[in-house]
Structure formats: C-alpha cells, structure tokens
Amino acid sequence: MKKVILTGDRPTGNLHIGHYVGSLANRLKLQEKGDYDKFYIMIADTQALTDNVNNVDKVKNNIIQVAIDYLSAGIDPEKVNIFIQSQVPELAEMTMYFMNLVTVSRLNRNPTVKDEIKQRGFNASIPVGFMCYPISQASDILAFNSTVVPVGEDQLPMLEQTREIVRSFQNTYGGNVFAMPEPLLPENDVCRRLPGTDGNLKMSKSAGNCIYLKDEADVVKQKIMNAYTDPNHIKISDPGRVEGNVVFAYLDALCTDEDFKKFLPEYQNLDELKAHYRQGGLGDVKIKLFLNNVMQQLLEPIRNRRKELEKDVDKIYEMLFKNGEKAREVAGETLRRMKNAMGIDYSKFLTK
Ligand code: ATP
Ligand code: MG
C-alpha cells in the first residue's frame, strides 16, 4: 500500500508552538525520513470560513501567513505539496455525497465540535457549514487516499468520523475506493494538546493564548513572563505545583538535557528541576527565564527565515496555485472512482 501523508491547518491566524509540537514537528520528521509516496499539506480556508463568515479578510490574509510559517519552520516545497483547500472544488462535491452517510445525531456527538461551539458562543445559532466541517474534513483526507494524518489530539474525533465514512461508503456502495487513514500523534503526551499561556487546556488561535512562531524575541519573553504557573506558589519558599503549570508543560514539550547544560547547569534535567519546584525554594522567574532561553533557541532561526521569505510572497502564491492544480488532478480521479462506485457516472449516456 502506498504511504500518503495529508494534514492541514486553518488560516485563522499564524501558527503557534501548539501547532509546532502537535503536528509540525511530526511533519518535519516525516519529511526528513522521506519514506512516503506523496505528502500534502492543506491550508483549510473553506473550513475556516465555517466559523468566520464575517471575517473573510482574516481567512484570506492568513493563507500566505500560514504558508510562510510552514516554509520558515522547515517544510520543503520540493518534497511537500502545500495547497489551498478552496482551489480544489472536487472536495466540496465529495462532501455533498458523504453528507448522506452521516446522521445529524452523529455530528452532534463530536466532542471537539461541541467544545468549539461553546468556545465560539454559537449557542442555538450554529452554522450548518460549521456543524458539517468534520464531513468536509473527511473529504480532504480521502480525496488524496491519505494513510497517515499527523495531528494533535483534538483531531481524533475527525479521524474517527472519516474512518466511519470509509466503512459506511464501502457498505453502501462497495468499490474499495478509499484508503483507511490513521492519525499520527506526537509520542510525548503533553505535545498532543499543548495548553495556552493562560492555563487553558488548549493553545488555540481562537482563544488568543498563543506564542506564535513569528513573535519577536521580546514578545515571546513577555508572554512567558506572564504565563500561568501555580497561583498558590506565592513566595519562593512555597512548594509549587508542576501539574497544570504552563511553564512546566512547555518545558516538558521542548527542553532537553542538553538545554540544562547550556542554560541551567545547576540542574541535570527536568526531573531535578520539577523536584526542587515541588519541594519549595525555586522561584517562577528562574524557570521562566530558562524556558525563554529554550524557546528563543527554537524560534530564532524560524523568525529569521520568515524575514527572508516575506521578501517574495508572489513566489509563494505561485507555488500554492501550481500545487492546487496538481491536487485537483488527484482529487478529480478519486471523485470519478467514487461516482463510479455509487453508480452515478453518467458518461455512458453521452452519444458523441
Ligand atoms: P482554531 O482556533 O482556528 O481552530 P487552532 O489553533 O486550533 O485554530 P487548527 O488550525 O485548528 O489550529 O489546528 C491545526 C493542527 O494543529 C491540528 O492538527 C491540531 O490538532 C494541531 N493543534 C492545534 N492546537 C494545538 C495544541 N494546542 N496542541 C497540539 N496540537 C495542536
Ligand atoms: Mg482548531
């Protein structure tokens, strides 16, 4: 079986370190390994519009931002097809057919969508398009016969929905049209759902609690210095909690023993630092300054590459448009096979 990787992000803002540890790091590893047949990264503008109906400009303008974030983080456009979702209209047609295989009550049970409805304050006015985005996401995955989908934990219900659609399509129409996709989660638990700087469960563009890959050094430092730690750890001598402490979550996700040698040699590793914090006698400023060093080390080269890339955005748009055409060919072929299996391929009625 062919190994096809597909993943994506919504152009609702710049990419943040949650994206980096949750999905981008795995993409970079896969790219490095190179043992795949095709690798796609989709900028999900159509999906972003489902909860941004009055923010078209935001979505439109963030397409290039997300593309620059990918390239500056090290995604190689020679190895990966980066394209824009709306430039592949076949995906929308597939969604129409898949909608008949999913019930409203099934959509209502999707835990990620439920959380997002609360977070966005939709109450009883949930756009139909938003409710159905897990189905359109299934089209994105299935159109390219994807087998591996590198994502964070919030995307597991979407993968489950996609897998159900594959089974349901096969039971209804047969034809073995689709590959069965598998999610690829980060090995490190904390990276699967990195908390926001405010201590909220997930760092997310829509929640405004992010450290962005493009943030300038002083902004990163300021966000770290204001990050949520343990509200009961008031005096340095107080014992502190590591669980739910954002600084420790970020250190768990990012720091290595090498970083201790380089930036905080009094400790050998994170376990020692945690033990001291729990016991009392270790202040927040010290752990925050250490995190700042670790974070700047990761972000500085990304920021520098971004500045170079920003000088020629036309070239990046050109790459995206060309890739969109290639993606259309693949999705078109899947759609043809799908309609054939469904028995709605009318080409045989053509007389000439
Ligand atoms: P939005 O708030 O607009 O939904 P987002 O910050 O949740 O934006 P998405 O574009 O929805 O970002 O997510 C893109 C990818 O990044 C998905 O695979 C998702 O699982 C992953 N991801 C997003 N936030 C995090 C996080 N805090 N921790 C780990 N992975 C994350
Ligand atoms: Mg999201």
Short mmCIF file of C-alpha atoms and ligand atoms in Angstrom, two decimals:
data_model
loop_
_atom_site.label_atom_id
_atom_site.label_comp_id
_atom_site.label_asym_id
_atom_site.label_seq_id
_atom_site.Cartn_x
_atom_site.Cartn_y
_atom_site.Cartn_z
CA MET A 1 0.00 0.00 0.00
CA LYS A 2 1.13 3.49 -0.75
CA LYS A 3 2.00 5.81 2.11
CA VAL A 4 0.28 9.14 1.60
CA ILE A 5 0.52 11.84 4.25
CA LEU A 6 -2.02 14.63 4.49
CA THR A 7 -2.53 17.24 7.13
CA GLY A 8 -3.54 20.86 7.36
CA ASP A 9 -4.27 23.98 9.33
CA ARG A 10 -6.96 26.62 9.27
CA PRO A 11 -5.76 30.05 8.09
CA THR A 12 -7.31 31.79 11.09
CA GLY A 13 -4.02 33.19 12.32
CA ASN A 14 -0.31 32.47 12.40
CA LEU A 15 0.94 29.12 13.57
CA HIS A 16 1.87 28.80 17.23
CA ILE A 17 4.00 26.47 19.31
CA GLY A 18 0.95 24.22 19.87
CA HIS A 19 0.97 23.56 16.13
CA TYR A 20 4.70 23.09 16.21
CA VAL A 21 4.81 20.40 18.88
CA GLY A 22 1.40 18.90 17.99
CA SER A 23 1.79 18.45 14.27
CA LEU A 24 4.57 20.41 12.55
CA ALA A 25 7.37 18.57 14.38
CA ASN A 26 5.99 15.24 13.18
CA ARG A 27 5.65 16.60 9.64
CA LEU A 28 9.30 17.66 9.70
CA LYS A 29 10.33 14.20 10.93
CA LEU A 30 8.29 12.51 8.18
CA GLN A 31 9.76 14.84 5.57
CA GLU A 32 13.25 14.05 6.83
CA LYS A 33 12.59 10.29 6.73
CA GLY A 34 11.26 10.55 3.20
CA ASP A 35 9.62 7.09 3.15
CA TYR A 36 6.32 8.27 1.66
CA ASP A 37 4.83 8.34 -1.81
CA LYS A 38 3.01 11.67 -1.50
CA PHE A 39 2.90 14.35 1.15
CA TYR A 40 0.23 17.07 1.16
CA ILE A 41 -0.33 19.99 3.49
CA MET A 42 -3.63 21.77 3.01
CA ILE A 43 -4.41 25.31 4.09
CA ALA A 44 -8.04 24.84 5.12
CA ASP A 45 -9.61 28.15 4.07
CA THR A 46 -13.05 26.67 3.30
CA GLN A 47 -13.15 25.11 6.74
CA ALA A 48 -12.01 28.37 8.36
CA LEU A 49 -14.96 30.19 6.75
CA THR A 50 -17.42 27.92 8.56
CA ASP A 51 -16.90 29.91 11.76
CA ASN A 52 -15.61 33.12 10.21
CA VAL A 53 -18.45 34.15 7.96
CA ASN A 54 -17.92 37.81 8.83
CA ASN A 55 -14.14 37.57 8.72
CA VAL A 56 -13.40 36.68 5.13
CA ASP A 57 -10.42 39.04 5.03
CA LYS A 58 -8.90 37.40 8.07
CA VAL A 59 -9.07 33.99 6.41
CA LYS A 60 -7.86 35.30 3.04
CA ASN A 61 -4.90 37.19 4.51
CA ASN A 62 -3.81 34.35 6.73
CA ILE A 63 -3.36 31.91 3.84
CA ILE A 64 0.00 33.41 2.97
CA GLN A 65 0.87 33.77 6.65
CA VAL A 66 0.38 30.06 7.29
CA ALA A 67 2.31 29.19 4.12
CA ILE A 68 5.24 31.34 5.28
CA ASP A 69 5.04 29.72 8.72
CA TYR A 70 5.38 26.26 7.12
CA LEU A 71 8.33 27.24 4.98
CA SER A 72 10.10 29.06 7.78
CA ALA A 73 9.61 26.08 10.11
CA GLY A 74 11.41 23.95 7.52
CA ILE A 75 8.73 22.39 5.32
CA ASP A 76 10.36 21.88 1.92
CA PRO A 77 8.07 22.73 -1.03
CA GLU A 78 10.12 20.41 -3.22
CA LYS A 79 9.06 17.47 -1.06
CA VAL A 80 5.61 18.51 0.10
CA ASN A 81 2.61 19.74 -1.88
CA ILE A 82 1.24 22.75 0.03
CA PHE A 83 -2.10 23.85 -1.44
CA ILE A 84 -5.22 25.88 -0.67
CA GLN A 85 -8.41 23.91 0.06
CA SER A 86 -10.84 26.10 -1.90
CA GLN A 87 -8.77 25.66 -5.04
CA VAL A 88 -9.83 22.03 -5.14
CA PRO A 89 -13.62 22.24 -5.67
CA GLU A 90 -13.82 18.44 -6.01
CA LEU A 91 -13.57 18.36 -2.21
CA ALA A 92 -16.88 20.20 -1.90
CA GLU A 93 -18.59 17.78 -4.27
CA MET A 94 -17.31 14.79 -2.31
CA THR A 95 -18.65 16.39 0.86
CA MET A 96 -22.14 16.56 -0.64
CA TYR A 97 -22.14 12.80 -1.22
CA PHE A 98 -20.63 11.98 2.17
CA MET A 99 -23.29 14.06 3.92
CA ASN A 100 -25.83 11.39 3.05
CA LEU A 101 -23.84 8.84 5.02
CA VAL A 102 -23.72 10.76 8.32
CA THR A 103 -26.61 11.47 10.67
CA VAL A 104 -27.28 14.74 12.46
CA SER A 105 -27.09 12.97 15.82
CA ARG A 106 -23.66 11.61 14.93
CA LEU A 107 -22.44 15.14 14.17
CA ASN A 108 -23.90 16.32 17.47
CA ARG A 109 -21.79 13.80 19.37
CA ASN A 110 -18.42 15.07 18.09
CA PRO A 111 -16.65 16.22 21.30
CA THR A 112 -14.26 18.65 19.60
CA VAL A 113 -17.09 20.34 17.73
CA LYS A 114 -19.09 20.54 20.97
CA ASP A 115 -16.20 22.32 22.72
CA GLU A 116 -15.74 24.67 19.79
CA ILE A 117 -19.44 25.58 19.73
CA LYS A 118 -19.17 26.59 23.40
CA GLN A 119 -15.91 28.45 22.85
CA ARG A 120 -17.29 30.40 19.90
CA GLY A 121 -20.54 31.20 21.73
CA PHE A 122 -22.77 29.89 18.91
CA ASN A 123 -25.50 28.74 21.34
CA ALA A 124 -28.52 27.87 19.21
CA SER A 125 -27.19 29.64 16.07
CA ILE A 126 -24.72 27.10 14.82
CA PRO A 127 -23.95 27.49 11.12
CA VAL A 128 -24.77 24.29 9.21
CA GLY A 129 -21.40 24.54 7.48
CA PHE A 130 -19.63 24.55 10.83
CA MET A 131 -21.60 21.56 12.09
CA CYS A 132 -20.61 19.67 8.95
CA TYR A 133 -16.93 20.52 8.88
CA PRO A 134 -15.94 17.04 10.12
CA ILE A 135 -17.54 15.66 6.94
CA SER A 136 -15.69 18.11 4.73
CA GLN A 137 -12.51 17.19 6.58
CA ALA A 138 -13.16 13.55 5.68
CA SER A 139 -13.24 14.61 2.02
CA ASP A 140 -9.90 16.39 2.41
CA ILE A 141 -8.34 13.26 3.81
CA LEU A 142 -9.98 10.72 1.50
CA ALA A 143 -9.61 12.65 -1.76
CA PHE A 144 -5.86 12.07 -1.66
CA ASN A 145 -6.03 8.45 -0.47
CA SER A 146 -4.20 9.53 2.65
CA THR A 147 -2.98 6.85 5.00
CA VAL A 148 -1.17 8.95 7.63
CA VAL A 149 -2.57 12.13 9.19
CA PRO A 150 -0.21 13.90 11.64
CA VAL A 151 -2.42 15.84 14.07
CA GLY A 152 -2.96 16.94 17.65
CA GLU A 153 -5.39 15.17 19.96
CA ASP A 154 -8.36 17.47 19.20
CA GLN A 155 -8.44 15.98 15.70
CA LEU A 156 -9.01 12.36 16.79
CA PRO A 157 -12.82 12.64 16.56
CA MET A 158 -12.42 13.92 12.96
CA LEU A 159 -10.29 10.92 12.08
CA GLU A 160 -12.85 8.61 13.67
CA GLN A 161 -15.60 10.28 11.65
CA THR A 162 -13.53 9.87 8.50
CA ARG A 163 -12.96 6.19 9.18
CA GLU A 164 -16.68 5.69 9.74
CA ILE A 165 -17.38 7.33 6.39
CA VAL A 166 -14.96 4.94 4.66
CA ARG A 167 -16.77 1.95 6.21
CA SER A 168 -20.20 3.35 5.52
CA PHE A 169 -19.36 4.17 1.89
CA GLN A 170 -17.96 0.69 1.41
CA ASN A 171 -21.05 -0.94 2.98
CA THR A 172 -23.39 1.17 0.89
CA TYR A 173 -21.68 1.23 -2.50
CA GLY A 174 -18.67 -1.12 -2.36
CA GLY A 175 -15.82 -0.49 -4.78
CA ASN A 176 -12.87 -0.19 -2.33
CA VAL A 177 -12.46 3.43 -3.30
CA PHE A 178 -10.76 4.80 -0.19
CA ALA A 179 -7.68 4.05 1.85
CA MET A 180 -8.23 3.81 5.61
CA PRO A 181 -6.41 6.75 7.24
CA GLU A 182 -4.61 6.57 10.59
CA PRO A 183 -3.85 9.53 12.85
CA LEU A 184 -0.25 10.14 13.83
CA LEU A 185 0.01 11.74 17.27
CA PRO A 186 3.15 13.06 18.95
CA GLU A 187 4.81 10.46 21.19
CA ASN A 188 5.14 12.95 24.04
CA ASP A 189 1.74 13.27 25.75
CA VAL A 190 1.97 16.97 26.54
CA CYS A 191 2.51 17.77 22.84
CA ARG A 192 -0.83 16.24 21.88
CA ARG A 193 -2.72 19.17 23.41
CA LEU A 194 -0.39 21.93 24.48
CA PRO A 195 -2.07 24.32 26.96
CA GLY A 196 -2.38 28.06 26.30
CA THR A 197 -0.29 30.66 28.16
CA ASP A 198 -3.40 31.46 30.26
CA GLY A 199 -3.51 27.89 31.62
CA ASN A 200 -6.42 26.94 29.39
CA LEU A 201 -6.47 23.37 28.16
CA LYS A 202 -5.51 24.10 24.57
CA MET A 203 -3.37 26.75 22.97
CA SER A 204 -5.53 27.92 20.11
CA LYS A 205 -5.65 30.85 17.73
CA SER A 206 -9.32 31.39 18.52
CA ALA A 207 -8.63 31.57 22.27
CA GLY A 208 -5.85 34.19 21.95
CA ASN A 209 -3.50 32.38 24.33
CA CYS A 210 -0.67 31.59 21.92
CA ILE A 211 3.03 32.04 21.47
CA TYR A 212 3.36 32.39 17.71
CA LEU A 213 6.30 31.14 15.67
CA LYS A 214 6.63 34.65 14.26
CA ASP A 215 6.56 36.50 17.60
CA GLU A 216 9.57 38.78 18.11
CA ALA A 217 12.01 37.82 20.88
CA ASP A 218 10.72 40.46 23.32
CA VAL A 219 7.08 39.42 22.75
CA VAL A 220 7.94 35.77 23.40
CA LYS A 221 9.72 36.73 26.60
CA GLN A 222 6.83 38.87 27.78
CA LYS A 223 4.30 36.09 27.12
CA ILE A 224 6.46 33.64 29.05
CA MET A 225 6.90 36.04 31.98
CA ASN A 226 3.08 36.44 32.15
CA ALA A 227 2.30 32.74 31.68
CA TYR A 228 0.10 30.90 34.17
CA THR A 229 2.04 28.86 36.74
CA ASP A 230 0.73 27.92 40.20
CA PRO A 231 -1.39 30.66 41.81
CA ASN A 232 -0.59 29.28 45.29
CA HIS A 233 3.15 29.47 44.75
CA ILE A 234 3.46 32.98 46.14
CA LYS A 235 6.77 33.08 47.99
CA ILE A 236 9.85 31.40 46.55
CA SER A 237 9.97 29.14 49.60
CA ASP A 238 6.39 27.86 48.98
CA PRO A 239 6.07 24.38 47.49
CA GLY A 240 4.84 24.66 43.88
CA ARG A 241 2.63 22.55 41.65
CA VAL A 242 4.01 21.25 38.39
CA GLU A 243 0.72 19.79 37.12
CA GLY A 244 -1.34 22.39 35.29
CA ASN A 245 1.67 24.72 35.34
CA VAL A 246 2.11 26.04 31.83
CA VAL A 247 5.85 26.70 32.13
CA PHE A 248 6.49 23.08 33.03
CA ALA A 249 4.18 21.90 30.25
CA TYR A 250 6.25 23.88 27.71
CA LEU A 251 9.49 22.59 29.22
CA ASP A 252 8.11 19.05 29.03
CA ALA A 253 7.37 19.62 25.35
CA LEU A 254 10.57 21.36 24.35
CA CYS A 255 13.59 21.10 26.61
CA THR A 256 16.36 18.52 26.51
CA ASP A 257 19.15 17.58 28.92
CA GLU A 258 21.47 19.49 26.57
CA ASP A 259 19.50 22.65 27.30
CA PHE A 260 20.22 22.25 31.00
CA LYS A 261 23.96 22.03 30.30
CA LYS A 262 23.71 25.14 28.16
CA PHE A 263 21.33 27.37 30.09
CA LEU A 264 20.84 25.99 33.63
CA PRO A 265 23.78 23.79 34.61
CA GLU A 266 22.81 23.65 38.32
CA TYR A 267 20.27 21.03 37.31
CA GLN A 268 20.90 17.92 35.24
CA ASN A 269 17.46 17.52 33.84
CA LEU A 270 13.77 18.42 34.07
CA ASP A 271 13.05 15.85 36.78
CA GLU A 272 15.50 17.58 39.10
CA LEU A 273 14.01 20.98 38.33
CA LYS A 274 10.48 19.70 38.99
CA ALA A 275 11.52 18.08 42.28
CA HIS A 276 13.01 21.35 43.51
CA TYR A 277 9.91 23.31 42.48
CA ARG A 278 7.60 20.86 44.26
CA GLN A 279 9.70 21.00 47.40
CA GLY A 280 9.81 24.82 47.52
CA GLY A 281 12.72 27.22 47.16
CA LEU A 282 12.59 27.69 43.40
CA GLY A 283 11.04 30.88 42.01
CA ASP A 284 8.91 31.28 38.89
CA VAL A 285 11.26 33.86 37.39
CA LYS A 286 14.09 31.36 37.24
CA ILE A 287 12.07 28.67 35.45
CA LYS A 288 10.58 31.26 33.12
CA LEU A 289 13.97 32.63 32.12
CA PHE A 290 15.15 29.09 31.41
CA LEU A 291 12.06 28.43 29.28
CA ASN A 292 12.69 31.70 27.47
CA ASN A 293 16.19 30.55 26.51
CA VAL A 294 14.90 27.19 25.28
CA MET A 295 12.09 28.81 23.30
CA GLN A 296 14.26 31.51 21.71
CA GLN A 297 16.69 28.82 20.56
CA LEU A 298 13.84 27.14 18.68
CA LEU A 299 12.16 30.26 17.35
CA GLU A 300 15.08 32.46 16.32
CA PRO A 301 16.04 30.55 13.15
CA ILE A 302 12.35 30.26 12.20
CA ARG A 303 11.91 34.01 12.62
CA ASN A 304 14.99 34.75 10.54
CA ARG A 305 13.89 32.50 7.69
CA ARG A 306 10.46 34.17 7.78
CA LYS A 307 12.04 37.58 7.23
CA GLU A 308 13.76 36.29 4.10
CA LEU A 309 10.61 34.60 2.78
CA GLU A 310 8.49 37.71 3.31
CA LYS A 311 10.58 39.47 0.63
CA ASP A 312 8.99 37.42 -2.17
CA VAL A 313 5.42 36.42 -1.38
CA ASP A 314 4.49 36.29 -5.10
CA LYS A 315 6.73 33.28 -5.49
CA ILE A 316 4.91 31.55 -2.61
CA TYR A 317 1.47 32.27 -4.07
CA GLU A 318 2.67 30.90 -7.40
CA MET A 319 3.81 27.70 -5.70
CA LEU A 320 0.43 27.36 -3.93
CA PHE A 321 -1.57 27.84 -7.13
CA LYS A 322 0.51 25.35 -9.10
CA ASN A 323 0.16 22.81 -6.31
CA GLY A 324 -3.60 23.38 -6.25
CA GLU A 325 -3.78 22.23 -9.87
CA LYS A 326 -1.84 19.07 -9.11
CA ALA A 327 -4.06 18.39 -6.09
CA ARG A 328 -7.16 18.84 -8.28
CA GLU A 329 -6.00 16.11 -10.61
CA VAL A 330 -5.67 13.63 -7.77
CA ALA A 331 -8.95 14.61 -6.11
CA GLY A 332 -10.71 14.52 -9.51
CA GLU A 333 -9.56 10.97 -10.07
CA THR A 334 -10.84 9.91 -6.63
CA LEU A 335 -14.16 11.64 -7.31
CA ARG A 336 -14.50 9.76 -10.60
CA ARG A 337 -13.87 6.44 -8.86
CA MET A 338 -16.30 7.40 -6.14
CA LYS A 339 -19.10 8.30 -8.56
CA ASN A 340 -18.46 5.13 -10.45
CA ALA A 341 -18.88 3.05 -7.29
CA MET A 342 -22.04 4.99 -6.47
CA GLY A 343 -23.46 4.32 -9.93
CA ILE A 344 -23.82 8.00 -10.79
CA ASP A 345 -21.25 8.17 -13.53
CA TYR A 346 -23.44 9.31 -16.45
CA SER A 347 -20.71 9.40 -19.09
CA LYS A 348 -22.10 6.23 -20.75
CA PHE A 349 -25.23 8.19 -21.74
CA LEU A 350 -23.16 10.53 -23.88
CA THR A 351 -23.90 9.86 -27.54
CA LYS A 352 -20.87 11.54 -29.09
P1 ATP B 1 -8.55 27.48 15.55
O1 ATP B 1 -8.65 28.06 16.92
O2 ATP B 1 -8.85 28.44 14.45
O3 ATP B 1 -9.27 26.16 15.41
P2 ATP B 1 -6.12 26.10 16.16
O4 ATP B 1 -5.09 26.87 16.91
O5 ATP B 1 -6.97 25.10 16.88
O6 ATP B 1 -7.01 27.17 15.37
P3 ATP B 1 -6.01 24.42 13.83
O7 ATP B 1 -5.69 25.04 12.52
O8 ATP B 1 -7.44 24.11 14.16
O9 ATP B 1 -5.39 25.37 14.97
O10 ATP B 1 -5.17 23.08 14.06
C1 ATP B 1 -4.20 22.62 13.15
C2 ATP B 1 -3.42 21.44 13.69
O11 ATP B 1 -2.68 21.79 14.85
C3 ATP B 1 -4.31 20.25 14.13
O12 ATP B 1 -3.64 19.06 13.80
C4 ATP B 1 -4.38 20.38 15.61
O13 ATP B 1 -4.58 19.15 16.26
C5 ATP B 1 -3.00 20.94 15.94
N1 ATP B 1 -3.06 21.76 17.14
C6 ATP B 1 -3.69 22.96 17.26
N2 ATP B 1 -3.56 23.42 18.51
C7 ATP B 1 -2.81 22.51 19.20
C8 ATP B 1 -2.32 22.42 20.55
N3 ATP B 1 -2.57 23.37 21.43
N4 ATP B 1 -1.58 21.33 20.90
C9 ATP B 1 -1.31 20.35 19.99
N5 ATP B 1 -1.75 20.38 18.71
C10 ATP B 1 -2.48 21.44 18.31
MG MG B 2 -8.71 24.16 15.75
#
